[in-house]
Coordinates of N, CA and C and ligand atoms in Angstrom, one line a residue:
X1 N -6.6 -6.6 -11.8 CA -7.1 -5.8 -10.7 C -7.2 -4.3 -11.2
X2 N -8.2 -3.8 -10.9 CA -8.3 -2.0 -11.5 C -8.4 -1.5 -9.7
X3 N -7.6 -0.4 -9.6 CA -7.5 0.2 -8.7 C -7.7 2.1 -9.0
X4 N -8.9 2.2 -8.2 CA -8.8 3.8 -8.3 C -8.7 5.1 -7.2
X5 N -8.1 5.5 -7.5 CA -7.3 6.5 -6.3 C -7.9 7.6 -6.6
X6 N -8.9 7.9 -5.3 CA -9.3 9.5 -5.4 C -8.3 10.6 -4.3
X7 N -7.7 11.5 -4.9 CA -7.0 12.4 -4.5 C -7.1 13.8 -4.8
X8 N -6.4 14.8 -4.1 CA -6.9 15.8 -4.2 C -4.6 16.5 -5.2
X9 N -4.3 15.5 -4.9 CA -2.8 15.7 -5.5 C -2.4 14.3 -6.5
X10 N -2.9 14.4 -7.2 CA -2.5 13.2 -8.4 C -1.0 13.3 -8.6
X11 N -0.4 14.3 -9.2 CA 0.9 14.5 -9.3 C 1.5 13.7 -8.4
X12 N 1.0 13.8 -6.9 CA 2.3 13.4 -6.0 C 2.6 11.6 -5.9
X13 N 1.5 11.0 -6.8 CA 1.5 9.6 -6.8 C 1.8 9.0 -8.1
X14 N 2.4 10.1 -9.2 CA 3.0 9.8 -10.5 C 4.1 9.0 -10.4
X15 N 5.2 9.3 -9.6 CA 6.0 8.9 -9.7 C 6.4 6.9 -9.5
X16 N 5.5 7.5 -8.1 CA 5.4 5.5 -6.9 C 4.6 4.6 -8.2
X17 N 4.2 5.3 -9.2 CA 3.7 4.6 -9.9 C 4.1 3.8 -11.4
X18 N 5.1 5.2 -11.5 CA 6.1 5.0 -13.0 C 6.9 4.9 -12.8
X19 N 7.0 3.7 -11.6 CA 8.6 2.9 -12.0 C 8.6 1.3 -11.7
X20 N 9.8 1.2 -11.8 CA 9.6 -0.5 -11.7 C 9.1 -1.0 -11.2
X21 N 8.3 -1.9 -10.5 CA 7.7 -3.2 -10.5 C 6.3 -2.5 -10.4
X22 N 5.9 -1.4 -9.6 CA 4.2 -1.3 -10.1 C 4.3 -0.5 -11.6
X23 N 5.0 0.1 -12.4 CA 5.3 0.1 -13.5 C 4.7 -0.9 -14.7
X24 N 6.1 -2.2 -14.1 CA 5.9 -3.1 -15.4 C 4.4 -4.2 -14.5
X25 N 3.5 -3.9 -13.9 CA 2.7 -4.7 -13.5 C 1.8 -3.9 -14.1
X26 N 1.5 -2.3 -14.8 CA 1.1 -1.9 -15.4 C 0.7 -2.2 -17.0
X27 N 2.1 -2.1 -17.5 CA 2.5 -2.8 -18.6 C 2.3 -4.0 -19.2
X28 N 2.4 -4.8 -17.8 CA 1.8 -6.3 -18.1 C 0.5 -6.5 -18.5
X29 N -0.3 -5.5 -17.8 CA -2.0 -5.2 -17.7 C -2.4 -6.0 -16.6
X30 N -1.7 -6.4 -15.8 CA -2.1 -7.2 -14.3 C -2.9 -6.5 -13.6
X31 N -2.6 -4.9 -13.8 CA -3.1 -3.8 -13.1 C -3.4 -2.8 -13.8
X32 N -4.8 -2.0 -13.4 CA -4.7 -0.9 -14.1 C -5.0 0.3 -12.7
X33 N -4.0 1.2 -13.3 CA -4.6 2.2 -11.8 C -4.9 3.4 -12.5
X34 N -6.0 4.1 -11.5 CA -6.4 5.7 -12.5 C -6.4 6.5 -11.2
X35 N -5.8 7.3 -11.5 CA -6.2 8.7 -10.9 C -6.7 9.4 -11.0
X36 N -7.9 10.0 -10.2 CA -8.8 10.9 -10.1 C -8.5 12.1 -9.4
X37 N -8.7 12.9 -9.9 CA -8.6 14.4 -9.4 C -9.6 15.1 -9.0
X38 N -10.1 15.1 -7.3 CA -10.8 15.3 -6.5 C -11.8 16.3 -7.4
X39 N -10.7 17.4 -7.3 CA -11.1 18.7 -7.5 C -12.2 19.3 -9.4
X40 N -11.7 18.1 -10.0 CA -12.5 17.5 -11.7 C -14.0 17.4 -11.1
X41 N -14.3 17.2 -9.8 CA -15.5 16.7 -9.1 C -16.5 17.8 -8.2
X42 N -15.6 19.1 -8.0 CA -16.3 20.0 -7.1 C -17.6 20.6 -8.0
X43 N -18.4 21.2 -6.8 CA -19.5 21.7 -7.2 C -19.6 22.7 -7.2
X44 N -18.6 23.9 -6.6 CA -18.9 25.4 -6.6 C -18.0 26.3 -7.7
X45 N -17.7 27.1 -7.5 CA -17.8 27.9 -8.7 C -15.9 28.0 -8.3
X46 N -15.6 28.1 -7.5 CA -14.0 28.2 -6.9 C -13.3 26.7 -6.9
X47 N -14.0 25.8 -7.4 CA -13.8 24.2 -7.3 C -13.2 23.8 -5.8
X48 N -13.5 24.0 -4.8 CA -13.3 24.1 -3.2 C -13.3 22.5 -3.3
X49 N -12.6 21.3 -2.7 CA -12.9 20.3 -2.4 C -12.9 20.0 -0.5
X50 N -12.9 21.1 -0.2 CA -12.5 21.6 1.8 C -13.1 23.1 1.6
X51 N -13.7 22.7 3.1 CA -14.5 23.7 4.2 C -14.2 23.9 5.3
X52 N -14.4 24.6 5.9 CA -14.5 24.5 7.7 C -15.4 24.1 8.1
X53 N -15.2 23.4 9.1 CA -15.6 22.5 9.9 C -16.6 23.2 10.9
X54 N -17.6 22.5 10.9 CA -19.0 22.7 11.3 C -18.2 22.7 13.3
X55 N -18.9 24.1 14.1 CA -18.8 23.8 15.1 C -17.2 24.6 15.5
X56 N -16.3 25.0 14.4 CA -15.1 25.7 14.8 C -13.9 24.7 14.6
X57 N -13.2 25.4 14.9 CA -11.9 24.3 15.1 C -11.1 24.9 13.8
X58 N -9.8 24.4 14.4 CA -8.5 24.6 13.0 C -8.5 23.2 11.6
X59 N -8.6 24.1 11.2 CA -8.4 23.1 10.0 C -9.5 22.7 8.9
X60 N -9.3 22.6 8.2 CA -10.2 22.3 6.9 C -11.0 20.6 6.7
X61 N -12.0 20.6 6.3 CA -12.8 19.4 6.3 C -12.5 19.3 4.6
X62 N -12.3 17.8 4.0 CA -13.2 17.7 2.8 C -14.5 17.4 2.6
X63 N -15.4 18.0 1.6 CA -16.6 17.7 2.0 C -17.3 16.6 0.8
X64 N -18.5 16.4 1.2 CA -19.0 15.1 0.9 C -19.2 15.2 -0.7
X65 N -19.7 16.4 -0.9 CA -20.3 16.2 -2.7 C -18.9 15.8 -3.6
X66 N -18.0 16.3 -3.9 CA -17.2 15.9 -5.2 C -17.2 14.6 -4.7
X67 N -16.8 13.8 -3.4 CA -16.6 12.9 -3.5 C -17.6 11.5 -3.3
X68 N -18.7 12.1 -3.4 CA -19.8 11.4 -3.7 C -20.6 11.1 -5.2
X69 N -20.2 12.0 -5.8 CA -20.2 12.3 -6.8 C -19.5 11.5 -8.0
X70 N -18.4 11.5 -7.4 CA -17.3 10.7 -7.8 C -17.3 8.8 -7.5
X71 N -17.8 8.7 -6.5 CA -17.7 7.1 -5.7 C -19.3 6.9 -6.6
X72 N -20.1 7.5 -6.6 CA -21.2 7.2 -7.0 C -20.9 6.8 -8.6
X73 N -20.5 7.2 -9.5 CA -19.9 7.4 -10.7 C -19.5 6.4 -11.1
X74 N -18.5 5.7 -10.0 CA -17.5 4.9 -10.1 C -18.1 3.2 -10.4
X75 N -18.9 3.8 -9.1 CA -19.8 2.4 -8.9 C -21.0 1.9 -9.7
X76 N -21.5 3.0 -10.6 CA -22.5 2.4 -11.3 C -21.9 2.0 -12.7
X77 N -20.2 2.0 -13.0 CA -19.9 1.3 -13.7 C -18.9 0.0 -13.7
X78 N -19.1 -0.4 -12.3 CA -18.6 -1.5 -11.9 C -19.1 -2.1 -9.7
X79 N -18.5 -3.3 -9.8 CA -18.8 -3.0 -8.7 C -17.3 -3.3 -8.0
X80 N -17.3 -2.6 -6.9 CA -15.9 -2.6 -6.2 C -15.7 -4.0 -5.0
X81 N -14.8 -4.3 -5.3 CA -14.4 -5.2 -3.5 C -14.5 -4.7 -2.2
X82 N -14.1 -3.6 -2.4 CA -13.5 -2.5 -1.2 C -13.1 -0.9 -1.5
X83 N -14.0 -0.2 -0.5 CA -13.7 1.3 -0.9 C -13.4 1.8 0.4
X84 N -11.7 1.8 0.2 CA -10.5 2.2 1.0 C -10.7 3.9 1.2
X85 N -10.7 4.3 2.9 CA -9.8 5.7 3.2 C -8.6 5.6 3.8
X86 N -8.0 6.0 3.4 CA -6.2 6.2 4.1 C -6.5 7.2 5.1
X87 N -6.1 7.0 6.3 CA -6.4 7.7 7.6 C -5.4 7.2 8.7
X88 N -5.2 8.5 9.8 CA -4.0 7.7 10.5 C -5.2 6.6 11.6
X89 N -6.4 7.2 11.9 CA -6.9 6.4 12.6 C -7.7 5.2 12.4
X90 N -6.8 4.6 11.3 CA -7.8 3.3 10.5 C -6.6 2.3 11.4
X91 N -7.4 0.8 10.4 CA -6.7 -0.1 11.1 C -5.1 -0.3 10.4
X92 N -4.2 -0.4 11.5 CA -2.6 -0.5 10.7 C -2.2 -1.7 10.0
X93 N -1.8 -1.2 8.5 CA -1.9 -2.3 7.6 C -0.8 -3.3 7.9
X94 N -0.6 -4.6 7.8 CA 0.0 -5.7 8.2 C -0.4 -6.6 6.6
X95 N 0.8 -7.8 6.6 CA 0.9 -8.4 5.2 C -0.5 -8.8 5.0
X96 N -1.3 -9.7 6.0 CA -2.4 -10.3 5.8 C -3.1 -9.7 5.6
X97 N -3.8 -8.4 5.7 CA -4.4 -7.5 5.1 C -3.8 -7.2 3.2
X98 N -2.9 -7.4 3.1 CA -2.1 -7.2 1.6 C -2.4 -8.4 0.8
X99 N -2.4 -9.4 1.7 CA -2.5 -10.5 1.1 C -3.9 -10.2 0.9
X100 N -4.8 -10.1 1.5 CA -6.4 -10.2 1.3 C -6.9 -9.7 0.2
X101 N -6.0 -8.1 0.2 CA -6.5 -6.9 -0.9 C -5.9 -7.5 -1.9
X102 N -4.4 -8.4 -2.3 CA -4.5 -8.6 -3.6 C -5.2 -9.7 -4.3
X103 N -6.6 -10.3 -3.5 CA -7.4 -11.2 -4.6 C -8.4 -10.4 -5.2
X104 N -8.5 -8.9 -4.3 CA -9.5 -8.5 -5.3 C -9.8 -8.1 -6.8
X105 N -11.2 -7.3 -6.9 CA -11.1 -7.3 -8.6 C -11.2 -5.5 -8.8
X106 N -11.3 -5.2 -8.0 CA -11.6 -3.6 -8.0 C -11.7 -2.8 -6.4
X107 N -10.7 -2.2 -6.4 CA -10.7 -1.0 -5.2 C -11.1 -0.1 -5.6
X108 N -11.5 1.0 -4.6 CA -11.3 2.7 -4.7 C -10.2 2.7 -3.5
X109 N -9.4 3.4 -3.7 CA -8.9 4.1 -2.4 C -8.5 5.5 -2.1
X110 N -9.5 6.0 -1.3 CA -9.9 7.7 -1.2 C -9.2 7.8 -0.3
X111 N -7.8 9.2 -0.5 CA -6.5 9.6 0.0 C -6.8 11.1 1.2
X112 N -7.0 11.0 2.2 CA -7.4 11.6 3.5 C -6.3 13.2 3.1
X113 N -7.2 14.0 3.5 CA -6.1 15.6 3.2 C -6.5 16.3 4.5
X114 N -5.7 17.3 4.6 CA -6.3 18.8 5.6 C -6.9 17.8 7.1
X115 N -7.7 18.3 8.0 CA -8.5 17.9 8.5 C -8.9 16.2 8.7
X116 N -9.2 15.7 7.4 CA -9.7 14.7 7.1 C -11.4 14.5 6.2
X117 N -12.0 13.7 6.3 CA -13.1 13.4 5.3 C -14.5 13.9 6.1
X118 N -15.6 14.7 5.5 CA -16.9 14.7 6.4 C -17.2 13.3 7.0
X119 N -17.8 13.2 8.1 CA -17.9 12.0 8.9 C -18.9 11.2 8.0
X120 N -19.6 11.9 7.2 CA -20.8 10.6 6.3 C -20.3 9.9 5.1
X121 N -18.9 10.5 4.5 CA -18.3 10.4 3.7 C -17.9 8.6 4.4
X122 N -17.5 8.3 5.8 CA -17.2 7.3 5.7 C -18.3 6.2 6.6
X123 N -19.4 6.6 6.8 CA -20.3 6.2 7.0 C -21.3 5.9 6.1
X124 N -21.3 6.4 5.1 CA -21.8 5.8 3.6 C -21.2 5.1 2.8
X125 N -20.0 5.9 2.6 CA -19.6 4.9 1.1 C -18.0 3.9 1.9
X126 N -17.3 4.2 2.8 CA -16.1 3.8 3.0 C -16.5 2.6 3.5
X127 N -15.4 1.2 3.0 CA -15.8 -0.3 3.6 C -14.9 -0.8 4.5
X128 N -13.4 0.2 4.5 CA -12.7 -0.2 5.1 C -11.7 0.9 5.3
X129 N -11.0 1.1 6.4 CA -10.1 2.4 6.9 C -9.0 1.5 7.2
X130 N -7.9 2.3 6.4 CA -6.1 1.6 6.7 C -5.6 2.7 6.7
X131 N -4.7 2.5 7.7 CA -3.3 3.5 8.3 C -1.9 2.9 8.4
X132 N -0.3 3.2 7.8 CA 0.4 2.7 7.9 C 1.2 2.7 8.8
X133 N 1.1 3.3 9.8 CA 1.6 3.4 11.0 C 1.2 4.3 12.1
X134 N 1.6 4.4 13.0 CA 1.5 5.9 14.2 C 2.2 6.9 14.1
X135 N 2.2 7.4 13.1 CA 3.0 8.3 13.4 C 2.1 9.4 12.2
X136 N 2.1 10.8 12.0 CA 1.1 11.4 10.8 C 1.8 11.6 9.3
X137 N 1.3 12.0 8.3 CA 1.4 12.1 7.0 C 0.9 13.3 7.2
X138 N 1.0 14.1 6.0 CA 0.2 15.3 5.7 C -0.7 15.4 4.7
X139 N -0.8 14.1 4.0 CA -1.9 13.5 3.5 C -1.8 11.8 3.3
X140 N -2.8 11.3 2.7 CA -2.8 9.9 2.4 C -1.8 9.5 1.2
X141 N -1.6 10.4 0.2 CA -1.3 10.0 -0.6 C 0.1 9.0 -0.9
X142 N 1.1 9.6 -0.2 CA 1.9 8.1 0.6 C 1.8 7.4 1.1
X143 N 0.7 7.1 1.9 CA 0.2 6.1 2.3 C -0.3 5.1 1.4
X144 N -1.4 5.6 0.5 CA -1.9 4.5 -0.9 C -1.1 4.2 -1.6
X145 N 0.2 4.7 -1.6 CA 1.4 4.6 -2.6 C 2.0 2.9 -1.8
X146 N 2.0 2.7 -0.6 CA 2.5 2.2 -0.1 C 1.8 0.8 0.1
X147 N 0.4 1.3 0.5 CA -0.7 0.0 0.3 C -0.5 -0.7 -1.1
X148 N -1.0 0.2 -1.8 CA -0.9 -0.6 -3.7 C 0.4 -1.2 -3.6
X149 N 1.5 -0.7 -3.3 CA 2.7 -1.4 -3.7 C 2.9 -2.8 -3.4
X150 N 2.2 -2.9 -2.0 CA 2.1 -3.7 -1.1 C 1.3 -4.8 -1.6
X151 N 0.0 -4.2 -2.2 CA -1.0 -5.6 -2.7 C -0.3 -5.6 -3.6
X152 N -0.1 -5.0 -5.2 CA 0.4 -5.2 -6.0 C 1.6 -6.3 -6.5
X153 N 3.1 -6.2 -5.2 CA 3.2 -7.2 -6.0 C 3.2 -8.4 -5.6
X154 N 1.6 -8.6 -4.6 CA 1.4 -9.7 -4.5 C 0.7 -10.6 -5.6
X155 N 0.2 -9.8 -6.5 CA -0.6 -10.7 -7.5 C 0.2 -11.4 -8.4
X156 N -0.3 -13.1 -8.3 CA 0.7 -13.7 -9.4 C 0.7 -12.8 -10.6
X157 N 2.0 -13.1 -11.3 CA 2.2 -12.6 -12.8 C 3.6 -11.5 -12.3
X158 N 3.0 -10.7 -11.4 CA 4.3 -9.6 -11.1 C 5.1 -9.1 -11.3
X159 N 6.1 -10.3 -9.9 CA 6.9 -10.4 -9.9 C 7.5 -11.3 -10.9
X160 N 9.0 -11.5 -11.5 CA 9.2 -12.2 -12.1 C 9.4 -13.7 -11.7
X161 N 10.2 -14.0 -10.1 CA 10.0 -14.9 -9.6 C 9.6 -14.4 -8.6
X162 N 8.2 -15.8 -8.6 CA 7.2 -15.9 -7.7 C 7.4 -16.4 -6.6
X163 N 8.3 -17.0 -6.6 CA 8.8 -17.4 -4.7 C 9.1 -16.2 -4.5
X164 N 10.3 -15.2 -5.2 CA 10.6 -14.5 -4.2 C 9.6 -13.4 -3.3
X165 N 8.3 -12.9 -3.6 CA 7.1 -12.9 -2.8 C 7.1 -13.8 -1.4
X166 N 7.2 -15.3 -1.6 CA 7.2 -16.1 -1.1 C 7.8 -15.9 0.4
X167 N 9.0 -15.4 -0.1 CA 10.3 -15.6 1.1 C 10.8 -14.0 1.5
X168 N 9.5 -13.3 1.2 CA 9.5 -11.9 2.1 C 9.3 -12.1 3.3
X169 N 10.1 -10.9 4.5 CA 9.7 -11.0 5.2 C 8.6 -10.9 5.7
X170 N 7.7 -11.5 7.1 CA 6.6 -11.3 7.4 C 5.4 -12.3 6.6
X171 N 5.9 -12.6 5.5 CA 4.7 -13.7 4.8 C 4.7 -15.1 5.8
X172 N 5.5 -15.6 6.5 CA 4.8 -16.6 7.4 C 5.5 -16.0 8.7
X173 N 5.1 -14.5 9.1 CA 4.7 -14.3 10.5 C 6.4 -14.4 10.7
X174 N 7.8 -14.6 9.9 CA 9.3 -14.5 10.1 C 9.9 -13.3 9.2
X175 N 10.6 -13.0 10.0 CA 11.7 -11.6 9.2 C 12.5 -12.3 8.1
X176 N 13.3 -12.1 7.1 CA 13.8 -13.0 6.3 C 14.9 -13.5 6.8
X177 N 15.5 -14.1 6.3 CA 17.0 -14.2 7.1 C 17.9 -13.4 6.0
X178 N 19.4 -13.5 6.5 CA 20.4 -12.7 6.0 C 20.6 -13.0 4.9
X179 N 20.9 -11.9 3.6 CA 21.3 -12.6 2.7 C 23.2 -11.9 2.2
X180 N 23.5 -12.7 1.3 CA 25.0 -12.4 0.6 C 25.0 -12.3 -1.0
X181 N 25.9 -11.6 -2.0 CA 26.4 -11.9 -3.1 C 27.7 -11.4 -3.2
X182 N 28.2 -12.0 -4.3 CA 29.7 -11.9 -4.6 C 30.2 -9.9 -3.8
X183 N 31.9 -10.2 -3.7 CA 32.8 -11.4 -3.1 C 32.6 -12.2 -2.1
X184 N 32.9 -13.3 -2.1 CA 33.0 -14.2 -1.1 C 33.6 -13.7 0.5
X185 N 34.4 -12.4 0.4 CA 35.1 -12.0 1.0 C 35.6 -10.8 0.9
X186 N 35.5 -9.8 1.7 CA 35.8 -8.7 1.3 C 36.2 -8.1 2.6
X187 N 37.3 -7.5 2.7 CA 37.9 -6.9 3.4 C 38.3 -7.8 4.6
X188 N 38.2 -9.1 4.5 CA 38.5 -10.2 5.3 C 37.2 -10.7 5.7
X189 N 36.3 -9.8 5.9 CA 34.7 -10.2 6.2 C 34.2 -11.1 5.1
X190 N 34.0 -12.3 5.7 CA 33.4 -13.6 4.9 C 32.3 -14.0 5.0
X191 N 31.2 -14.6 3.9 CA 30.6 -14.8 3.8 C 30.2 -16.3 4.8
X192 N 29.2 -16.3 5.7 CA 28.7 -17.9 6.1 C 28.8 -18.8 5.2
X193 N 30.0 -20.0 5.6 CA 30.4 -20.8 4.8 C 29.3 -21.8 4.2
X194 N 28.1 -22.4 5.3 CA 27.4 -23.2 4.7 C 26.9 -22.4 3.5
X195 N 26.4 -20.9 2.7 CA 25.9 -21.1 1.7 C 26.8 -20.8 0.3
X196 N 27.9 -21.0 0.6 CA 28.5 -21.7 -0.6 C 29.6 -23.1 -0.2
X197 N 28.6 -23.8 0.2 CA 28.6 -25.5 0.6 C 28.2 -25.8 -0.9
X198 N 27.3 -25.4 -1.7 CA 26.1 -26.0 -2.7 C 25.4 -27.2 -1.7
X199 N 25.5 -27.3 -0.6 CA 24.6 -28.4 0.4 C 23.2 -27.8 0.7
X200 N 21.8 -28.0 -0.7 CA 21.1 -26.9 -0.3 C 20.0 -26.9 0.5
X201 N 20.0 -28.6 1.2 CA 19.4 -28.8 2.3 C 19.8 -28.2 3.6
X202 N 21.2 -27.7 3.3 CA 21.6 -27.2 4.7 C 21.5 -25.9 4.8
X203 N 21.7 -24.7 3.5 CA 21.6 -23.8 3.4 C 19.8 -23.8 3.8
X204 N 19.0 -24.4 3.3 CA 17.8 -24.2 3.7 C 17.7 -23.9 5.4
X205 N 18.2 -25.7 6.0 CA 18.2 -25.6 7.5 C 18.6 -24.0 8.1
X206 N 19.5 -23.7 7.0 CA 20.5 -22.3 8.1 C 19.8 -21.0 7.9
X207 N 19.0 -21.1 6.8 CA 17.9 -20.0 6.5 C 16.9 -19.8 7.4
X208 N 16.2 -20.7 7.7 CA 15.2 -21.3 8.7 C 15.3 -20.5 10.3
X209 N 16.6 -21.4 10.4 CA 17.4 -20.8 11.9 C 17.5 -19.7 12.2
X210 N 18.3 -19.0 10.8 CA 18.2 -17.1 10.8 C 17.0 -16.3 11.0
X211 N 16.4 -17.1 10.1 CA 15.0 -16.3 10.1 C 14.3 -16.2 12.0
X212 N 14.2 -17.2 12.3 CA 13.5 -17.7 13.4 C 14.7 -16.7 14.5
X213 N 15.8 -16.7 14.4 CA 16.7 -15.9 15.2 C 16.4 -14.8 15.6
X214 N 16.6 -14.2 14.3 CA 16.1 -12.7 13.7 C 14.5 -12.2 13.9
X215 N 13.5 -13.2 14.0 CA 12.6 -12.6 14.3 C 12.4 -12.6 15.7
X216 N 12.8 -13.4 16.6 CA 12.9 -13.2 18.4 C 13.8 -12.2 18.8
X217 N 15.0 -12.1 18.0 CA 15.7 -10.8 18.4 C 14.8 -9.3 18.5
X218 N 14.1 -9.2 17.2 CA 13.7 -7.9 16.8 C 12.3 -7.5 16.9
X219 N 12.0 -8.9 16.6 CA 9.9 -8.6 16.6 C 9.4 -10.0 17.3
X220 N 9.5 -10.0 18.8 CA 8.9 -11.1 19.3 C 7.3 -11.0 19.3
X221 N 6.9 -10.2 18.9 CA 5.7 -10.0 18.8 C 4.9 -10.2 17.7
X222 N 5.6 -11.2 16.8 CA 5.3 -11.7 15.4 C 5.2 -13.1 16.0
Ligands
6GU1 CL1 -3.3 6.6 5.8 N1 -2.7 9.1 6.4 C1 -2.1 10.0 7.0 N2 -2.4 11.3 6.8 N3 -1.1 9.8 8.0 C2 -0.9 8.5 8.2 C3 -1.5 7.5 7.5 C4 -2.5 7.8 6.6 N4 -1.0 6.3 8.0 C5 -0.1 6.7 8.9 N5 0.0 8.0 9.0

């Protein structure tokens, strides 16, 4: 998968990127991600990638040319699956959307700043708007950090073991259930005897039950 991230702060997505697992999914060559630096794209002489907004109001627009300029660019050297804006008023991302995005073969995902994007900006080139929750960012760029991470390590190769994708929470609509490692006992607080039974039909059964527990306790709405 090649994933390309237009932003107006590259820096701030260095890091979510140069470390473990989207790291070595890099390494692997599973993935390749590039950052683009909005501002490599302006057209005036001050490299402005934001304006004010047509009509008044607080706050800064980004406007359409660098980043048209740039999506246009992109695309006549490939073609994309999906060209993502990160916005709080897109749709709120959920695994099945993660699952979707990681069969593709090529994203853009253009990182919302100031204000937000000129309105043609997503009426021409954007195919799809995601937001990670209700609440605001001060830009996208944590947000795409969080999408990628999200498709990323769903693509086989990844992870090292591939069940454990599997048995995240939310992959079949359940929170995971509880887990333990050594001591068996610590501070008198003991571990649930069935899963060091080695009975691993029953540890399964008791996983099952947890999960299903745990998800009517906390998210009946799953
Ligand atoms: Cl995608 N962007 C911003 N700025 N804030 C958000 C968001 C995105 N998703 C939730 N809050």
């Amino acid at each position: 998968m090649r994933i390309d991230i237009i932003t107006v702060l590259p820096q701030l997505l260095e890091s979510p990127f140069g470390d473990s697992i989207l790291k070595r999914a890099q390494t692997k060559g599973i993935v390749k991600v590039n950052f683009h630096n909005l501002r490599d794209y302006a057209t005036n002489k001050h490299k402005n990638v934001d304006d004010y907004q047509f009509g008044g109001g607080a706050g800064m627009v980004m406007m359409i040319e660098p980043i048209s300029i740039l999506i246009e660019k992109l695309k006549s050297e490939r073609t994309y699956d999906e060209v993502i804006y990160m916005t709080p008023d897109g749709e709120t991302l959920n695994q099945g959307m993660s699952n979707q995005l990681s069969s593709a073969k090529n994203i853009i995902v253009l990182c919302g700043h100031y204000k937000g994007v000129d309105e043609r900006v997503r009426e021409h080139y954007i195919t799809k708007e995601i937001s990670i929750g209700d609440y605001v960012l001060s830009g996208g760029e944590l947000a795409a950090a969080v999408l990628c991470d999200s498709i990323i390590r769903l693509i086989p190769g990844v992870l090292n073991n591939e069940t454990s994708a599997l048995t995240d929470s939310f992959q079949d609509d359940l929170l995971a259930p509880p887990v333990y490692t050594r001591p068996a006992e610590f501070n008198g607080w003991k571990v649930p005897e069935v899963l060091t039974s080695g009975d691993f039909k029953k540890i399964e059964v008791w996983r099952e039950e947890k999960a299903i527990e745990r998800t009517e306790a906390r998210r009946p709405d799953l």
